[in-house]
Structure formats: structure tokens, C-alpha cells
PDB file of C-alpha atoms in Angstrom:
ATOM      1  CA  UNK O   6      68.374 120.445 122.777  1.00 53.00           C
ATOM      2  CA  UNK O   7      70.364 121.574 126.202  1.00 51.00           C
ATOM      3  CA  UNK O   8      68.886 118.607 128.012  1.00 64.00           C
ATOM      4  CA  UNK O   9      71.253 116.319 126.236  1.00 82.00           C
ATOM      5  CA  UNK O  10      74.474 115.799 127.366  1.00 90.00           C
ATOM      6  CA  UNK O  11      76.457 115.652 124.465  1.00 92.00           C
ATOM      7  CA  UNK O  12      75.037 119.614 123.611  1.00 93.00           C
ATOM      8  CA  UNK O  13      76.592 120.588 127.001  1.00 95.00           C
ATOM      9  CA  UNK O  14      79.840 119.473 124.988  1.00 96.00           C
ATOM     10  CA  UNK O  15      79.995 121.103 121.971  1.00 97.00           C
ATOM     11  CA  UNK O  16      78.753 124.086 123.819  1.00 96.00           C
ATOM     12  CA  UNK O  17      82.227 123.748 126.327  1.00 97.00           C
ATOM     13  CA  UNK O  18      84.128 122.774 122.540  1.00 97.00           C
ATOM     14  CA  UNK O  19      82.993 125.775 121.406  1.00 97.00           C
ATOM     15  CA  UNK O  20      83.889 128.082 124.131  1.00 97.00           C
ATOM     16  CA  UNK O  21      86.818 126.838 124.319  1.00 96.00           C
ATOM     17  CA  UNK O  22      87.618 126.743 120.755  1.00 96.00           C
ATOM     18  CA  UNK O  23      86.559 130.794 121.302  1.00 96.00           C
ATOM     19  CA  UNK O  24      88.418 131.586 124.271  1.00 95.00           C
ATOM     20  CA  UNK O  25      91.776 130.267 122.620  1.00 94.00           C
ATOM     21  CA  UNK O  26      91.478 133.905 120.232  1.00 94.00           C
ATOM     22  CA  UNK O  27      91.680 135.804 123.988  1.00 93.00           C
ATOM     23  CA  UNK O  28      94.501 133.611 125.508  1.00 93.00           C
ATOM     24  CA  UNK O  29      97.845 132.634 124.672  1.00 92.00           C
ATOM     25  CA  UNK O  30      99.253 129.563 123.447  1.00 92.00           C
ATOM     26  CA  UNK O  31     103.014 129.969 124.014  1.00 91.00           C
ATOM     27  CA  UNK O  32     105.045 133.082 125.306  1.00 90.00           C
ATOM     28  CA  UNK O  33     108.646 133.111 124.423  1.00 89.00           C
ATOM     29  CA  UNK O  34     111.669 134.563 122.371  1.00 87.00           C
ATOM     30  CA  UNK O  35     110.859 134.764 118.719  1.00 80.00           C
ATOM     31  CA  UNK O  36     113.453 134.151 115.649  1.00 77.00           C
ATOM     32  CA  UNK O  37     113.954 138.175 115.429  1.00 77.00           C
ATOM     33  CA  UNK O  38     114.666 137.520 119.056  1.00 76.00           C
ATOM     34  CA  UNK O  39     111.878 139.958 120.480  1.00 72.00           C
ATOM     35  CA  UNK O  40     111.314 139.248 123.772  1.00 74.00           C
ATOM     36  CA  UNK O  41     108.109 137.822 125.366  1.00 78.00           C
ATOM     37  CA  UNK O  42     106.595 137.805 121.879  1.00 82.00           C
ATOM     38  CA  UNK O  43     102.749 135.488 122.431  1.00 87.00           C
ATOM     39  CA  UNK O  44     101.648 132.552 120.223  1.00 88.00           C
ATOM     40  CA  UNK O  45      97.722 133.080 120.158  1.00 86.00           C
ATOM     41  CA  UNK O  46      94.550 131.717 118.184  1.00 87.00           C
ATOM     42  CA  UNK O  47      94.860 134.880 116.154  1.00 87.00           C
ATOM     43  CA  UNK O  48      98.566 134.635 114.840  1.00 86.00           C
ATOM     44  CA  UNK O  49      98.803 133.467 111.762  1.00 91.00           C
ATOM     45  CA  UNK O  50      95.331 132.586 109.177  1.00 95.00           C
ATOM     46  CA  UNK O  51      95.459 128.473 109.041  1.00 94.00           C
ATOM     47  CA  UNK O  52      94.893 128.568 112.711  1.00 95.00           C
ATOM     48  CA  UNK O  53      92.368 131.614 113.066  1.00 95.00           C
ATOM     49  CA  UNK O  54      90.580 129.812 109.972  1.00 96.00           C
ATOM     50  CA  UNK O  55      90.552 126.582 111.523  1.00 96.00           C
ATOM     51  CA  UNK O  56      89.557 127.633 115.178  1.00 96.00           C
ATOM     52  CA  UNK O  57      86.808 129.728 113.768  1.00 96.00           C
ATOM     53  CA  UNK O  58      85.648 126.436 111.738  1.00 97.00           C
ATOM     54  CA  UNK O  59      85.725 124.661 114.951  1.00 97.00           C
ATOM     55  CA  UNK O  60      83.955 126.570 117.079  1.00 97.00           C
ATOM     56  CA  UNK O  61      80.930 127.939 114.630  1.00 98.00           C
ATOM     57  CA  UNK O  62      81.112 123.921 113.506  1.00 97.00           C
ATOM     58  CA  UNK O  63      80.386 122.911 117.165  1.00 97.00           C
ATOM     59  CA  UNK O  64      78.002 125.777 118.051  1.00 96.00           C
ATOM     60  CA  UNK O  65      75.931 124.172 114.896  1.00 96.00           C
ATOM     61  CA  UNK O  66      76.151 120.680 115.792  1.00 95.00           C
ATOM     62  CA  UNK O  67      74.114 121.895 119.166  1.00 94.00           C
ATOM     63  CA  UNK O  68      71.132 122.474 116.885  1.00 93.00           C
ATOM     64  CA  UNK O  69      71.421 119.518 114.330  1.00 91.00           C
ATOM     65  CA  UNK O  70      70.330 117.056 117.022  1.00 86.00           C
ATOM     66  CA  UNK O  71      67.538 115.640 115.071  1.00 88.00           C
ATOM     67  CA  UNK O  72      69.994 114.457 112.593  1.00 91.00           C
ATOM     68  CA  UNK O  73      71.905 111.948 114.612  1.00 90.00           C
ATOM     69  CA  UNK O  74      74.316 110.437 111.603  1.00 93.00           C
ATOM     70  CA  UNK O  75      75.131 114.486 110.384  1.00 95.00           C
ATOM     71  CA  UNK O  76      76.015 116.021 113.625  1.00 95.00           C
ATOM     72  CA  UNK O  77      77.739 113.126 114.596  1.00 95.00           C
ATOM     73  CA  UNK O  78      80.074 113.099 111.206  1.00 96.00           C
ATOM     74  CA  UNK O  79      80.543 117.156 111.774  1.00 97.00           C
ATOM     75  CA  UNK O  80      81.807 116.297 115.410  1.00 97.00           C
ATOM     76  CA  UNK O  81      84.331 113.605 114.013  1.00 97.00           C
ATOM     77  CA  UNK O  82      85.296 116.475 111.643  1.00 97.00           C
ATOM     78  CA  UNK O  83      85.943 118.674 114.045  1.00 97.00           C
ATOM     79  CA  UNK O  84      88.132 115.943 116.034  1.00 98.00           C
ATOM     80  CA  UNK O  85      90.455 115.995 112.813  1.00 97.00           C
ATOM     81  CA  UNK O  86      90.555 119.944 112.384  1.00 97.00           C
ATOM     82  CA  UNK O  87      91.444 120.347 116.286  1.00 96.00           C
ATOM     83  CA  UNK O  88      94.690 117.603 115.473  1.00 97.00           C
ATOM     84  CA  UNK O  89      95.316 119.536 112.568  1.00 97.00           C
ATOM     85  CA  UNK O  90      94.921 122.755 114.509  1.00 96.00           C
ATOM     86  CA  UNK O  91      97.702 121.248 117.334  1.00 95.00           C
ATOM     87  CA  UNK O  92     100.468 120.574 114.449  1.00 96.00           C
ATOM     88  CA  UNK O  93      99.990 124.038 113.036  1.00 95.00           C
ATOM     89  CA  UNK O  94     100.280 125.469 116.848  1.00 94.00           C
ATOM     90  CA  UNK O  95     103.540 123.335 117.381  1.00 92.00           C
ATOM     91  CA  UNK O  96     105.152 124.294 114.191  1.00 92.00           C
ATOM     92  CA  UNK O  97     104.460 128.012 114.920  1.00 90.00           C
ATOM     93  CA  UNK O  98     105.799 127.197 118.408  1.00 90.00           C
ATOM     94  CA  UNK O  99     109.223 125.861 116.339  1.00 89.00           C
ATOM     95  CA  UNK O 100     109.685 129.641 115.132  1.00 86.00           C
ATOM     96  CA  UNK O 101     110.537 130.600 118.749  1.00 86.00           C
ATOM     97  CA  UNK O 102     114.366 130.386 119.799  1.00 86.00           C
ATOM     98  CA  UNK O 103     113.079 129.934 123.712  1.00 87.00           C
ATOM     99  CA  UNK O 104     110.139 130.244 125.992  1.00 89.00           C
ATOM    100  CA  UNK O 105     107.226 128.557 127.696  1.00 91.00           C
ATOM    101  CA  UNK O 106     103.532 127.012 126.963  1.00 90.00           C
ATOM    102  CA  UNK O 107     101.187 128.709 128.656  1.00 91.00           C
ATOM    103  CA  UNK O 108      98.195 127.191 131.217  1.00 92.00           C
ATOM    104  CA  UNK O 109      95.799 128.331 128.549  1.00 91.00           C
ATOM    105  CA  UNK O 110      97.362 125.984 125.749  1.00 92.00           C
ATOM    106  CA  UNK O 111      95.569 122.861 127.719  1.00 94.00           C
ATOM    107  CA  UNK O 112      92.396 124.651 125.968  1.00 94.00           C
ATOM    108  CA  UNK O 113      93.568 122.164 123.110  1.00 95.00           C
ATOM    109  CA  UNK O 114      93.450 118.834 124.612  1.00 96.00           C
ATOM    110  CA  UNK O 115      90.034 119.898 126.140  1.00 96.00           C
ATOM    111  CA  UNK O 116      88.830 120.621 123.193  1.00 97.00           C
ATOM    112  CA  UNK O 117      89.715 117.152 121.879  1.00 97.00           C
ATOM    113  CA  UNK O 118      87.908 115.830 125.017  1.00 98.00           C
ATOM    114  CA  UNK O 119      85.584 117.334 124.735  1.00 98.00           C
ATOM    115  CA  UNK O 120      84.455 116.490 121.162  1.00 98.00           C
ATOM    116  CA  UNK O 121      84.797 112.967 121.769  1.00 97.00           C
ATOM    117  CA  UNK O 122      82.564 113.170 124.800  1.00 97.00           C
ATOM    118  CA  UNK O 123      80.078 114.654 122.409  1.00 96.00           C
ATOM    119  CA  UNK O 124      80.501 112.010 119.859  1.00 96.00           C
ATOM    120  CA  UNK O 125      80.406 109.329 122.395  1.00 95.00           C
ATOM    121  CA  UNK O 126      77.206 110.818 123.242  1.00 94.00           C
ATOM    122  CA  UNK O 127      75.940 111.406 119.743  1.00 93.00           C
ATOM    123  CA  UNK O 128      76.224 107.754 119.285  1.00 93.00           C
ATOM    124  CA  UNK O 129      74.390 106.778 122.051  1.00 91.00           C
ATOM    125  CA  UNK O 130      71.881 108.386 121.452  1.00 88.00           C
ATOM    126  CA  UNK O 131      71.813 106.535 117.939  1.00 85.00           C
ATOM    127  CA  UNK O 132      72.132 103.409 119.423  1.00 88.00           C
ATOM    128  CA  UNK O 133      68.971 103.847 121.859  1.00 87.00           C
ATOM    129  CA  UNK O 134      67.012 104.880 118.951  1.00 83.00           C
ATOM    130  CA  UNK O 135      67.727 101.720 116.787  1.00 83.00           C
ATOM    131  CA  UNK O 136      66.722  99.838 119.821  1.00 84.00           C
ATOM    132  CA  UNK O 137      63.937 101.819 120.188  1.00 80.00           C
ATOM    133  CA  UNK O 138      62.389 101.420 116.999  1.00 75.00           C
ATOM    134  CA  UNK O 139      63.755  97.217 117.057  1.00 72.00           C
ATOM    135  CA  UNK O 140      60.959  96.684 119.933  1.00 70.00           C
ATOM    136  CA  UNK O 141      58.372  98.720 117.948  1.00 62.00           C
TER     137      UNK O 141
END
């Protein structure tokens, strides 16, 4: 289960997808103009929904790795909710009249990363199994 690469993946998808509920996303001046208000994964429900579905999603691909075609489809999945999961960030980031993104908000892209790395992995793994059984 660990020994394969693309586990190593979700497992760093899924800690980061965690870790974004401890760190901020943006720090700034909100629209009631409250000063060094934060932007974190635990704002607003879409995105606490959504990172929570990412993570848990990830942690169970780790342990569906004896059904290929499944985890791989879940890990695509979770590719879409993390885009979806950027545009909600960026339009809460909208509701701020000023401020900054913080180092922790590159938690996002990596995320992205690193659920394709997991895919690309996934379907590797597919591929040397249909070659596999071809010589059989």
C-alpha cells in the first residue's frame, strides 16, 4: 500500500488538504474594514466542506489500491473539487478591501500537484497490469 508511489501522494494531498484548516490563506483588510482579519480553510462552509471532502477522499484512495479504475476516478475528482476549492478561496479573497496571500496559500497548487502525481501514478500502474496480463 505505502510502497507505491502514488500512496506517498495522496498521503502529502491529504496533509496538505488538512493543514490548510491550521494556516491562513490570505491576511488583509476586510469590507467592515477590520484590520488583519485571516482567510482560512475554516471560513466560510463550501470551502470547509470541500477541503474536508478532499482530504478524507485522498486519505481513502490510499487504501482502494486494488481497484485501479475507482481510485483513479476519485483522484480525478478530487483534481476538480481542489479547482473548485481555488475559485471559492479567490472570491472570498474579493471581500477584502486590501492585504496579502500568505506562504501557506501555495498549499493549493501543491495539492493540485500533487493529485496529478498520484493519478499519473495510478495509471501506470494500470498500464503495467494490462501488459502484464497481455504476455500471460
Amino acid at each position: 500500500m505505502l510502497q507505491r508511489i502514488q500512496s506517498i501522494w495522496l498521503l502529502l494531498a491529504a496533509a496538505c488538504a488538512f493543514l490548510t484548516f491550521q494556516f491562513p490563506f490570505y491576511t488583509g483588510t476586510n469590507a467592515e474594514l477590520i484590520p488583519s482579519a485571516v482567510l482560512y480553510g475554516r471560513t466560510t462552509l463550501p470551502i470547509i466542506l470541500i477541503t474536508a471532502a478532499i482530504g478524507i477522499t485522498s486519505l481513502i484512495c490510499i487504501f482502494l489500491y486494488k481497484n485501479r479504475k475507482l481510485q483513479l476516478r476519485l483522484t480525478v475528482f478530487c483534481i476538480a473539487l481542489e479547482a473548485l476549492l481555488i475559485f471559492l478561496y479567490y472570491n472570498e479573497v474579493k471581500t477584502f478591501t486590501s492585504g496579502t496571500y500568505s506562504l501557506t496559500a501555495l498549499l493549493q497548487p501543491c495539492i493540485v500537484f500533487f493529485l496529478f502525481l498520484a493519478a499519473r501514478g495510478i495509471n501506470h500502474d494500470s498500464k503495467i497490469i494490462r501488459e502484464s496480463n497481455r504476455f500471460r
